[in-house]
XYZ file of C-alpha atoms in Angstrom:
632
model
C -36.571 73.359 21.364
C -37.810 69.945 22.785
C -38.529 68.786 19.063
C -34.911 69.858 17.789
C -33.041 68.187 20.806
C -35.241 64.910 20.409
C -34.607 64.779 16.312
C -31.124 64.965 17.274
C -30.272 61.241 18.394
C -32.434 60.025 15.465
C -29.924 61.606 13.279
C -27.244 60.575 15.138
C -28.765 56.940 14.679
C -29.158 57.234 11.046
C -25.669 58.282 10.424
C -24.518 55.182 12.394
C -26.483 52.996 10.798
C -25.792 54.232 7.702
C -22.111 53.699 8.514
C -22.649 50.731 9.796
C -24.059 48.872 6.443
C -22.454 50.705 4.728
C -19.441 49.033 6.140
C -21.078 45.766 6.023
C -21.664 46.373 2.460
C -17.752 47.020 2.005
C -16.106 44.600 3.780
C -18.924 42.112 1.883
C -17.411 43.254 -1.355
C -14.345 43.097 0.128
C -14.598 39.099 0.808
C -16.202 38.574 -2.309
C -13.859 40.157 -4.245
C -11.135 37.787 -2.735
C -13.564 34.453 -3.070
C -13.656 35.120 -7.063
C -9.914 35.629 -7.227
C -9.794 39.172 -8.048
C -7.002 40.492 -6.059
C -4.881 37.665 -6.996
C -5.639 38.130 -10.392
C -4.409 42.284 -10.291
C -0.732 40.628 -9.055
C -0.649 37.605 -11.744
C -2.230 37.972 -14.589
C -3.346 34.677 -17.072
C -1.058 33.662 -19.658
C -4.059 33.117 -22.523
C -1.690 32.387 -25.401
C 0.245 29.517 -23.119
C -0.623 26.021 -24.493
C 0.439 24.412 -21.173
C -1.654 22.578 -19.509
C -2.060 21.427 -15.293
C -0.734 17.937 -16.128
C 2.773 19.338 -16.669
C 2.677 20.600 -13.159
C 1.652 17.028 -11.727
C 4.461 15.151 -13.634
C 6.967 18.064 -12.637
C 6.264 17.309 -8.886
C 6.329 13.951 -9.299
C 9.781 13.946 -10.974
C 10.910 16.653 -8.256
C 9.887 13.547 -6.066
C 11.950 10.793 -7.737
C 8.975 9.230 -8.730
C 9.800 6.366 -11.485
C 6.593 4.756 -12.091
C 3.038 5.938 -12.914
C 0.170 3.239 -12.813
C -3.411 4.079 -14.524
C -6.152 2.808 -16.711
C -6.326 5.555 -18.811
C -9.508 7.802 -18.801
C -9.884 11.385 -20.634
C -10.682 13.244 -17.210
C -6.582 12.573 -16.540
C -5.117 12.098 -19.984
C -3.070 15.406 -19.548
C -0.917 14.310 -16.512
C -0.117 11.061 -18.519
C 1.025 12.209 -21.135
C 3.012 15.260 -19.077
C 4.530 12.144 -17.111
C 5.448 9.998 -20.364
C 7.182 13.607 -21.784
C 9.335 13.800 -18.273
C 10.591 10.203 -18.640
C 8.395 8.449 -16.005
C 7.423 5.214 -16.976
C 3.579 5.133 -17.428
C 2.106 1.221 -16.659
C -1.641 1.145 -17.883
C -2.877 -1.992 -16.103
C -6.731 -3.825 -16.942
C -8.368 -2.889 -14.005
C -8.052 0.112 -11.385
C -7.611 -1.543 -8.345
C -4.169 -3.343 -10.229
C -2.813 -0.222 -10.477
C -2.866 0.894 -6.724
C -2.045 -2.336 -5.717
C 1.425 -2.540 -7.794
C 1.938 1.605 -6.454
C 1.480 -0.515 -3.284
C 4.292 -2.396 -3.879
C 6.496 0.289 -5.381
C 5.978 1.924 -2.217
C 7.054 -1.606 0.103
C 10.060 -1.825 -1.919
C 11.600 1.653 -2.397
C 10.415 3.161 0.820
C 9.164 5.671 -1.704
C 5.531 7.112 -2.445
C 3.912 5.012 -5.006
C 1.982 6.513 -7.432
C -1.430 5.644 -9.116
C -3.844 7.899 -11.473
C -7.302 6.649 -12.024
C -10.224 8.324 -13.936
C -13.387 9.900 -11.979
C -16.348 8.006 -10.877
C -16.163 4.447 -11.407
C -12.075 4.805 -11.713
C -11.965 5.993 -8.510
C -13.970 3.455 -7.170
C -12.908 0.542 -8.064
C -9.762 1.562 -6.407
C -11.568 1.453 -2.731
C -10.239 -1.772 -1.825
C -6.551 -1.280 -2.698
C -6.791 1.868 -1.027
C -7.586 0.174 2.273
C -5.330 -2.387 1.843
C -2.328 0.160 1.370
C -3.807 1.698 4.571
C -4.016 -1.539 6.575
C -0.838 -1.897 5.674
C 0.808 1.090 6.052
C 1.860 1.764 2.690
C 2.118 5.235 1.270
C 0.673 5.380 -1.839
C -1.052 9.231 -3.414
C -3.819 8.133 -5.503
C -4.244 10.955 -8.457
C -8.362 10.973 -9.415
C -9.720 12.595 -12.212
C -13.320 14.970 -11.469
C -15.784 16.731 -13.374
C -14.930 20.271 -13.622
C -14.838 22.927 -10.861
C -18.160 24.738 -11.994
C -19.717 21.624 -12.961
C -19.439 19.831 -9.470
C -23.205 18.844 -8.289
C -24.577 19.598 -11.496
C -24.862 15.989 -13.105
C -21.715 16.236 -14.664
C -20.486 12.379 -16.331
C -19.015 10.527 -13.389
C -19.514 13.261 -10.907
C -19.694 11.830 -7.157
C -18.665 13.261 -3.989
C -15.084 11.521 -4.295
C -13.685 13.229 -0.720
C -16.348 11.742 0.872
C -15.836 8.314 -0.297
C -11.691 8.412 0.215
C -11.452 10.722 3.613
C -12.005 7.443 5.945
C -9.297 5.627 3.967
C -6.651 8.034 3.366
C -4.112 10.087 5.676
C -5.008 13.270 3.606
C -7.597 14.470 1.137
C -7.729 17.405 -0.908
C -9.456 18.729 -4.233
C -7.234 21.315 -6.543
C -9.581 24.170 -7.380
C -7.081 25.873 -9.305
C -3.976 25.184 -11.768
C -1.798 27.115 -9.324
C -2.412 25.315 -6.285
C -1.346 21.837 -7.983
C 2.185 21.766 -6.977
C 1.924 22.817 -2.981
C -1.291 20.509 -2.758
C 0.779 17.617 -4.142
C 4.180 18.255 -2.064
C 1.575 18.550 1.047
C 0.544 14.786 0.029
C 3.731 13.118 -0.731
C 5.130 14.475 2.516
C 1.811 13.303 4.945
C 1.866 9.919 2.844
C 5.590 9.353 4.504
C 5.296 11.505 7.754
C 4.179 9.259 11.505
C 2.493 6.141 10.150
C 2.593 6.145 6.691
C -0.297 5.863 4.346
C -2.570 6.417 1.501
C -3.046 10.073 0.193
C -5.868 10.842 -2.205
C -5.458 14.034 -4.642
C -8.658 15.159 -6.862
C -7.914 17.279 -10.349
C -10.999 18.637 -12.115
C -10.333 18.328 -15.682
C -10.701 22.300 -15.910
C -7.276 22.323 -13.941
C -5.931 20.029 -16.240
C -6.168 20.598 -19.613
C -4.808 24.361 -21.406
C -6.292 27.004 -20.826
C -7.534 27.319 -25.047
C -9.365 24.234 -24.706
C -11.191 24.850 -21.103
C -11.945 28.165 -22.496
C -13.749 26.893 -25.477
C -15.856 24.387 -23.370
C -16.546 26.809 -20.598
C -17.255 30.243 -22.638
C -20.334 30.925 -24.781
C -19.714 31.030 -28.416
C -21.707 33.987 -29.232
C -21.619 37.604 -27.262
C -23.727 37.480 -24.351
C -27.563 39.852 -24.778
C -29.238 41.041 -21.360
C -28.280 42.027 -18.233
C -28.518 38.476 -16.664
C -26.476 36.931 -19.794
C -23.614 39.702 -19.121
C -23.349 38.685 -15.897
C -23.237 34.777 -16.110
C -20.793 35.503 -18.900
C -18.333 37.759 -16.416
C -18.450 35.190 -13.658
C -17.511 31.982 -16.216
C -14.679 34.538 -17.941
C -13.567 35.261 -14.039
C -13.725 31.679 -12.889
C -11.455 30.689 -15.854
C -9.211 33.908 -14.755
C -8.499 32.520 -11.630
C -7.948 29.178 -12.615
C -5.748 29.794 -14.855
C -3.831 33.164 -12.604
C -0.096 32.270 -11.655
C -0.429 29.055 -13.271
C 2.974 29.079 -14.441
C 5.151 30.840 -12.253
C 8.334 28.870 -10.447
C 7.281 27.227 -7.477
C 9.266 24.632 -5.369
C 8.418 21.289 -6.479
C 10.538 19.071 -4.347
C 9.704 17.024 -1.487
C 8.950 18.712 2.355
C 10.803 17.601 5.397
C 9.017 14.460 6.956
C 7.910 13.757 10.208
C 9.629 10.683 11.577
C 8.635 10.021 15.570
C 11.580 8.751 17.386
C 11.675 6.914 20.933
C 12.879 9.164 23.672
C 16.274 8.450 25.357
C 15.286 7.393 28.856
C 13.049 5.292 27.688
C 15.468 3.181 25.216
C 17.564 3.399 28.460
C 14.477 1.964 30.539
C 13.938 -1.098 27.490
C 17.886 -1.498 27.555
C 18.010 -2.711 30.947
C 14.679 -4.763 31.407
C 15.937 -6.446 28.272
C 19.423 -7.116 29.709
C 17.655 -8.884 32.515
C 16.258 -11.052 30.525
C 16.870 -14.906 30.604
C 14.406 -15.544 27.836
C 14.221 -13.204 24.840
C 12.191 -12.911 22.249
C 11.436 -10.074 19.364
C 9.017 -10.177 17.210
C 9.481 -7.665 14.057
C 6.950 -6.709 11.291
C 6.878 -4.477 8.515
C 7.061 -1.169 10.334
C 10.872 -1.985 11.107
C 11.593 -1.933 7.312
C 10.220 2.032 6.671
C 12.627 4.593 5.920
C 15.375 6.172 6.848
C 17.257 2.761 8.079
C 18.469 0.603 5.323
C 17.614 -3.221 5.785
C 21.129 -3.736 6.138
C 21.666 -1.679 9.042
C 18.172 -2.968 10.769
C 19.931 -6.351 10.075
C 23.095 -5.907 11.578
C 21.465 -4.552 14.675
C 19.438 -7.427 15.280
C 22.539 -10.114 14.613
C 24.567 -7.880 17.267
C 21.476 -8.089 19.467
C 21.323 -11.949 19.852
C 17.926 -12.362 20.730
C 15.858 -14.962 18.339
C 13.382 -13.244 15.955
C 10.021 -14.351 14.246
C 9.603 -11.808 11.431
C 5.933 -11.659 9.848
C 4.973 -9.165 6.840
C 7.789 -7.114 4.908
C 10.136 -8.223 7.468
C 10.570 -11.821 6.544
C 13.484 -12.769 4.979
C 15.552 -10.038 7.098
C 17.977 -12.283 7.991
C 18.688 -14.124 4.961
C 16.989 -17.536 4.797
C 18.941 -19.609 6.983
C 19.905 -17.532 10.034
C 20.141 -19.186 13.487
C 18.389 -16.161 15.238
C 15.769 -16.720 13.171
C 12.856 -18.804 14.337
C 10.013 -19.561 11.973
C 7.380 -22.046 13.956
C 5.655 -22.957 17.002
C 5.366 -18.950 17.767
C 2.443 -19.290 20.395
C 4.875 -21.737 22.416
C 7.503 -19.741 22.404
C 5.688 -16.522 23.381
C 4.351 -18.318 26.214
C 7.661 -18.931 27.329
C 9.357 -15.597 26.592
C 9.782 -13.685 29.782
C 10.642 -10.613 28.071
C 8.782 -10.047 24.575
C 9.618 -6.780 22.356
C 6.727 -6.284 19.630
C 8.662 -4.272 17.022
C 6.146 -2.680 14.355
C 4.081 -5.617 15.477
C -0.056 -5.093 17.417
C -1.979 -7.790 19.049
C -4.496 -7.858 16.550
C -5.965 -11.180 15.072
C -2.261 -12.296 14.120
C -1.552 -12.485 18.105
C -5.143 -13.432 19.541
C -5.969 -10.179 20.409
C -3.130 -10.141 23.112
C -3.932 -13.463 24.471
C -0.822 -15.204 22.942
C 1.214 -13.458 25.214
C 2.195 -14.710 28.893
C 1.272 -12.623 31.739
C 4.169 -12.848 33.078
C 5.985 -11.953 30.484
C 7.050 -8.058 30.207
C 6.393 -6.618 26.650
C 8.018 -3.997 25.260
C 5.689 -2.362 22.390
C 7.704 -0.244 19.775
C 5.129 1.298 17.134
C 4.960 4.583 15.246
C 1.068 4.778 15.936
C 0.271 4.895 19.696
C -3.570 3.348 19.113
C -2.553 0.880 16.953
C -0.250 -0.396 19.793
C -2.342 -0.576 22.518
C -4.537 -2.548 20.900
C -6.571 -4.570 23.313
C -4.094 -3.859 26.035
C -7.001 -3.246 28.446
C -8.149 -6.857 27.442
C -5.773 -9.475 27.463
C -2.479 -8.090 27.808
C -0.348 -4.998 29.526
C 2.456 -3.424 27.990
C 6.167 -2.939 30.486
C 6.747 -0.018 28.046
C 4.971 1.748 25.355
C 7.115 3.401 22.797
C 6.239 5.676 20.230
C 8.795 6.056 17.510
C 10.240 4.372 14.348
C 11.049 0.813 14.797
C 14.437 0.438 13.299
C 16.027 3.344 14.613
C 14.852 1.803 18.041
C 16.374 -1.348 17.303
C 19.439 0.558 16.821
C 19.554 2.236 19.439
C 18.711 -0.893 21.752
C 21.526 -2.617 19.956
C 24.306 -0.462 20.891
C 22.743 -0.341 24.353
C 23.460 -3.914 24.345
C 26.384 -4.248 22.895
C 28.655 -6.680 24.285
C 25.925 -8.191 26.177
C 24.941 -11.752 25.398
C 22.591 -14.573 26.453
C 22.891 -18.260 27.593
C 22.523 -20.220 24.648
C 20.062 -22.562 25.676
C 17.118 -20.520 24.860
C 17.674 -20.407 20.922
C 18.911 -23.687 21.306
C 15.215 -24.888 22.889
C 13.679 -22.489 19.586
C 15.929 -24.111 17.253
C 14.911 -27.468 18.002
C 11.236 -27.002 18.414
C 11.406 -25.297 14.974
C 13.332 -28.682 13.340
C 10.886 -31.091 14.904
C 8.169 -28.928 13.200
C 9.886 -29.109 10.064
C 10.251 -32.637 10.232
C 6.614 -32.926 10.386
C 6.623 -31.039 7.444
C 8.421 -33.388 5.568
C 6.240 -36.350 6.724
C 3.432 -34.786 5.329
C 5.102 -34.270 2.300
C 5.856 -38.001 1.423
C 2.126 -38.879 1.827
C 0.245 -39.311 -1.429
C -2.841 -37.420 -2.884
C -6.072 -39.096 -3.256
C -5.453 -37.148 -6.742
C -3.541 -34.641 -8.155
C 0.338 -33.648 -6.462
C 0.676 -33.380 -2.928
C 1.197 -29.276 -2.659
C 3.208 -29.562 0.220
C 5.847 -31.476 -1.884
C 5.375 -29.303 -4.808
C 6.354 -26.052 -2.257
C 8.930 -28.027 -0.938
C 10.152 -28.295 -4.413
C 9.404 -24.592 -5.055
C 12.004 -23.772 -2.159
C 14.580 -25.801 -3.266
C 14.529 -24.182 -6.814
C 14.264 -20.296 -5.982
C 17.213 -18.509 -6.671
C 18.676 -16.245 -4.157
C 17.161 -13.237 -6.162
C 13.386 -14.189 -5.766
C 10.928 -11.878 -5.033
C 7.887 -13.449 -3.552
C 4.792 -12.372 -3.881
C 2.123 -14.415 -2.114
C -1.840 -14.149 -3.080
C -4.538 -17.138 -1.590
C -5.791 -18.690 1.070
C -5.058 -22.418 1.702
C -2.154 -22.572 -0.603
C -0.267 -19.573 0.071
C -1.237 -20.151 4.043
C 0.881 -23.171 3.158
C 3.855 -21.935 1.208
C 4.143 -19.372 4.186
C 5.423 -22.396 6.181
C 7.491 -23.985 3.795
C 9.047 -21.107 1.258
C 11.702 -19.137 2.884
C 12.387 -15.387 1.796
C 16.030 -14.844 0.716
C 16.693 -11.713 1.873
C 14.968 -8.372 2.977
C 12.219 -7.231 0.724
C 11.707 -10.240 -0.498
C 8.541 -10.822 0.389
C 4.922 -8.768 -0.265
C 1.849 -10.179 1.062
C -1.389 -8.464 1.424
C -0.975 -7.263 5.483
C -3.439 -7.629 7.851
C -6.389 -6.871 5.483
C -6.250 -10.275 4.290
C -6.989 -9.394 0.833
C -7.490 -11.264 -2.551
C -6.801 -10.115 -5.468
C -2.878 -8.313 -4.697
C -0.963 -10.393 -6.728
C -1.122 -9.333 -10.333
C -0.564 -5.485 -9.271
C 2.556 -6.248 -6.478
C 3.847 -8.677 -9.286
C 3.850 -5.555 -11.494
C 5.292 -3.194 -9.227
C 8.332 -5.445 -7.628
C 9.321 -6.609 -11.461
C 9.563 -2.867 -12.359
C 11.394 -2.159 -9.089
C 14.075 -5.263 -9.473
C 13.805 -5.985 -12.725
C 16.839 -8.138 -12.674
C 15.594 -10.160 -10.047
C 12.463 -13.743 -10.674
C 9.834 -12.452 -9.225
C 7.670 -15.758 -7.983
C 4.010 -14.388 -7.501
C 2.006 -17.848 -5.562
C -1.904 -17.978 -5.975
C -4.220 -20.299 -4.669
C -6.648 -20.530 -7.969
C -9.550 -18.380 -6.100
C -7.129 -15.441 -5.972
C -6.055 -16.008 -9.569
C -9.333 -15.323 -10.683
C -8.729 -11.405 -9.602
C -5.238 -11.296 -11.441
C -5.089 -13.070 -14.750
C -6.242 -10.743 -17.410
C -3.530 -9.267 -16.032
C -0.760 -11.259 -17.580
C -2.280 -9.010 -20.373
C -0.691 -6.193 -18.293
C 3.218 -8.723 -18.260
C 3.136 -8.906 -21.739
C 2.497 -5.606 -23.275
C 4.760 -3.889 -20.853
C 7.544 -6.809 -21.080
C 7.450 -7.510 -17.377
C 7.896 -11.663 -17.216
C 7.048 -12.899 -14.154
C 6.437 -16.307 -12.852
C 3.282 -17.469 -11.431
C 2.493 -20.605 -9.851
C -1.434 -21.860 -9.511
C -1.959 -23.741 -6.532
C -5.008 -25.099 -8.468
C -6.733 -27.476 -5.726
C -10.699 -26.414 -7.516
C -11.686 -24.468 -4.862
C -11.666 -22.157 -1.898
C -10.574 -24.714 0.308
C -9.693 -22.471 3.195
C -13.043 -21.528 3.755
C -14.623 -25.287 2.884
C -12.407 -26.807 5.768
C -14.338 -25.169 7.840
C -17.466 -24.687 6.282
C -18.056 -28.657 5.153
C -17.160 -29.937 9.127
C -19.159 -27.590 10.749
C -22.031 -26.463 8.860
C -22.213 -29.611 6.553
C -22.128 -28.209 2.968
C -19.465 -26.991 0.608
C -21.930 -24.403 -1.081
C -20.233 -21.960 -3.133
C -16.691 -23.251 -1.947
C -16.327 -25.431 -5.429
C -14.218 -24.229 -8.729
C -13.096 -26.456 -11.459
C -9.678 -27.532 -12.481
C -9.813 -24.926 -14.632
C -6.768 -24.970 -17.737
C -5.136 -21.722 -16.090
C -1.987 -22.203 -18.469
C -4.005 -22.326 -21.462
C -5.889 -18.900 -20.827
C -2.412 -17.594 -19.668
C -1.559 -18.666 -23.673
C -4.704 -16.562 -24.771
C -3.140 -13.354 -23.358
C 0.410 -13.729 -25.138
C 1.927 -15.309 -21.926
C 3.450 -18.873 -21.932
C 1.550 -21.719 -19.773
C 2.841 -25.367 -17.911
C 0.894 -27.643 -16.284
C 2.275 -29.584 -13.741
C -0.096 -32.514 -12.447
C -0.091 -36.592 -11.715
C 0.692 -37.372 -14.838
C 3.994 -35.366 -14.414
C 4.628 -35.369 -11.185
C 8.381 -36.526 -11.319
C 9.210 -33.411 -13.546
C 8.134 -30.629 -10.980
C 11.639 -29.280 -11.370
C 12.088 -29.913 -14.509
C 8.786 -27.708 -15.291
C 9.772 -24.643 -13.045
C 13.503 -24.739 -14.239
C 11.670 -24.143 -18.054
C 9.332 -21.415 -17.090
C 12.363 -19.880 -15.210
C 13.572 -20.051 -18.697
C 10.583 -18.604 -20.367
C 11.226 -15.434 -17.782
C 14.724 -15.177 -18.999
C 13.544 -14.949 -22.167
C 11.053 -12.275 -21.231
C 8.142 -13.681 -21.053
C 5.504 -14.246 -18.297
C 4.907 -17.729 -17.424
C 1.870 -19.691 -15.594
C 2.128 -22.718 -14.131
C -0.985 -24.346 -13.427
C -0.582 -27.363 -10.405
C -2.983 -29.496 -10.310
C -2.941 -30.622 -6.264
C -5.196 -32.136 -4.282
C -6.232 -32.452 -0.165
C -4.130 -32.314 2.590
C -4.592 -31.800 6.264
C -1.878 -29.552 6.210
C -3.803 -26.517 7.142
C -6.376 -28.189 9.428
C -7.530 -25.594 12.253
C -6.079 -22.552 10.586
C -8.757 -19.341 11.031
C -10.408 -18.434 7.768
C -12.016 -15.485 10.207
């Protein structure tokens, strides 16, 4: 009896163990089962006889998107989504190097207050993209970067070009993802476009295997063995490659929505508009300063404008918001900022942080009260437990503040006297400017005449796109933006190399209008095999060499202080005549012609009519124009 009743709770045991793993064992199966696909695959089965491929689904999306331009150096890991794209009528713009094609997305992007749109192959394509990448991100550009990738079962196996791409792009970019199968194209690229344009915009970076997208005949014949699997072990590496390519290829083709997700826009709240409203209608001494958040979507540049004219406060605009107010508008103040900020007593910094640009804070007063309007809170308070305190803090979209501060306001004007104290601080600068303009060279043509010249010959259609250091730090003085979105520069990341890709992108986006692209001759280095790019895809553009034979913004400070001018020295290098090599036309403009300046740009604005890219090369030399500017 003992022996019975004491074998009874080891049964009892074994049955729940038994249970138990068994269990285990099931609901193992049961996750397994849904990891390889196989329950998807009983409710959408694989259309083997289809001879479309995942490409189609990219350039569907992108259409669905209004997306106009595709930029790439073409590579055979993405070849199906270009040619999908060329099929659906979106222009594809194969540039010479990667990191063109991102920046002139870039630029689409700034323009359109669309997503711009650049496809690079894996490895090395993707790479050589980094820097744009940042720059869009510095600069708060939205731009979905397509990369190509070795295939899904070949990741980690030392596949051509394979690298841990996510990795490398997930510090740069807003949102990262890898498409593991065909199917999941068309949600994972709607996710993109829509957290590219959402809060502060940005860089999104998309990876396609090749398996997901080429058809499914031709991924079939690289991925299945030619001859029927012998042995156990063969079987069974043969049924999980013919399951992988089941579920990549499951549901590939059934309708999906392909058209864009609702955005996140942050607005400012009502009281606290209310709260700016009334510390700003205290005010004796006004002062805005707006950058190139207050230019983002949804409010037209028009309507951004108008506001600020109603407003009456004076204005110094820096990034995609110069030339907001036309190029000679009274509210508009263009020098002697730091003064003036020291002066303010009220200061609203509208899509504008005290980084660098605003030493760190310290140009402000004290006792001035800043109002900070920003659609990303840390970039915002920047240093504010440094050198500076914000009155209010407002997280929202910069325009649609404005707006709303405007009609606040409306009715409400100031004493004159301040913009009149702005106005004539800005023409005694000016005058300077002018002064320094009549002095000769020791050699070459006096650049701050030449840009002098420059303005006085743009049409009211320019787009500008600026590229350099000492000579574009210049022009940004002296050449005056016509009207909004007029105007790309690299942002805050101070980068080299942005020309020949925004050049691109803004002739494609206004092709009616000249675009002006100005490079000191360092930066032109990056950009002019390039005009390569201008000629095969009939984009003329003009470009004008600031061609002093070397990087002088860093040797003004390097020669004085350290007392060498090591690796600061080019050569007056015949700019126009490689410009010839590509197919382009090329001018030189230097002493020898220095009383035909106009005549010269008034002929390569005739060269662009006629569709052809033009270089001019100007030969200028030293001026103390730029003395004390930062080159850190």
């Amino acid at each position: 009896m003992e022996s019975s009743a004491a074998a009874a709770p080891d049964g009892s045991f074994v049955l729940s163990f038994l249970f138990l793993a068994s269990g285990t064992l099931v609901a193992a199966l049961l996750v397994a089962a849904h990891r390889l696909g196989l329950f998807y695959q009983l409710r959408h089965k694989v259309d083997k006889a289809s001879i479309r491929h995942g490409g189609e689904n990219v350039a569907a999306v992108l259409r669905a998107h209004g997306v106009r331009f595709l930029f790439t150096l073409v590579g055979g890991h993405i070849s199906p989504l270009l040619v999908a794209c060329e099929k659906l009528g979106i222009r594809v713009v194969d540039t010479r190097h990667e990191v063109t094609a991102v920046f002139a997305a870039d630029a689409v992007a700034r323009l359109t207050g669309t997503v711009g749109v650049a496809a690079v192959t894996a490895g090395p394509g993707l790479t050589n993209t980094v820097t744009a990448v940042k720059n869009a991100q510095m600069a708060q550009s939205p731009v979905l970067l397509l990369g190509g990738a070795a295939s899904t079962l070949l990741k980690n196996r030392g596949a051509l070009q394979d690298i841990d791409q996510l990795s490398l792009f997930r510090p740069l970019c807003k949102f990262c993802a890898s498409v593991r199968r065909v199917r999941d194209i068309v949600p994972t690229l709607r996710t993109a476009m829509a957290a590219a344009q959402s809060g502060t915009p940005g860089p999104v970076f998309v990876e396609l295997p090749i398996d997901v997208l080429y058809p499914y005949f031709m991924v079939q014949k690289e991925m299945l063995p030619a001859k029927p699997s012998k042995g156990f072990l063969a079987w069974g590496v043969t049924w999980y490659l013919e399951n992988h390519l089941a579920n990549l290829f499951a549901g590939a083709w059934e309708p999906q929505p392909e058209g864009p997700l609702p955005l996140d826009i942050p607005q400012a709240p009502p009281q606290q508009v209310q709260r700016c409203v009334e510390i700003l209608s205290r005010a004796k001494r006004p002062l805005i300063l707006l950058g190139s958040q207050a230019l983002l979507p949804p409010t037209p540049a028009d309507k951004l404008w108008a506001a600020v004219e109603t407003l009456g406060v004076p204005c110094f605009l820096g990034g995609m918001a110069r030339g907001l107010l036309g190029r000679n508008n009274p509210l508009h103040i263009r020098q002697n900022r730091s003064a003036a900020l020291k002066k303010a007593d009220v200061v609203i910094l509208a899509g504008i942080v005290c980084d660098f640009r605003l030493s760190y804070g310290r140009a402000l007063s004290r006792s001035s009260k800043v109002i900070i309007v920003n659609r990303n809170r840390k970039e915002m308070l920047l240093n504010s437990d440094l050198f500076w305190k914000p009155q209010e803090v407002v997280q929202g979209d910069v325009a649609s503040f404005m707006l709303k501060l405007s009609e606040g306001l409306r009715g409400h004007t100031w004493a004159p006297d301040w913009v009149e104290e702005l106005q004539e601080a800005d023409q005694q600068k000016e005058q300077t400017f002018r002064e320094k303009a009549a002095r000769p060279t020791a050699r070459h043509l006096n650049p701050v005449q030449v840009l002098q010249l420059v303005e006085e010959t743009l049409p009211e259609n320019a787009v500008l796109v600026l590229d350099g250091g000492d000579f574009v730090g210049t022009a940004a003085h002296l050449v005056r933006p016509r009207g909004p979105l007029r105007w790309l520069d690299p942002g805050p990341f101070g980068t080299l190399g942005v020309g020949g890709g925004f050049a691109l992108g803004a002739k494609l986006c206004c092709p009616d209008a000249e675009v002006w692209c100005l490079f000191g001759d360092g930066a032109f280095g990056y950009s002019l095999i390039e005009f390569d790019t201008f000629v095969r895809h009939k984009t003329p553009v003009i470009a004008l060499v600031g061609n002093d034979a070397g990087w002088t913004q860093i040797s003004r400070e390097q020669v004085p202080h350290l007392g060498s001018n090591v690796a600061c020295g080019l050569a007056y290098t015949d700019y126009h005549e490689a410009a010839k090599g590509l197919g382009a036309r090329g001018l030189l403009l230097c002493r020898e012609n220095e009383d035909q300046v106009v005549q010269v740009l008034r002929e390569a604005q005739q060269h662009c009519k006629d569709g052809h890219p033009v270089v001019v090369n100007i030969l200028t030399g030293k001026t103390d124009f730029r003395d004390g500017s930062i080159a850190v």
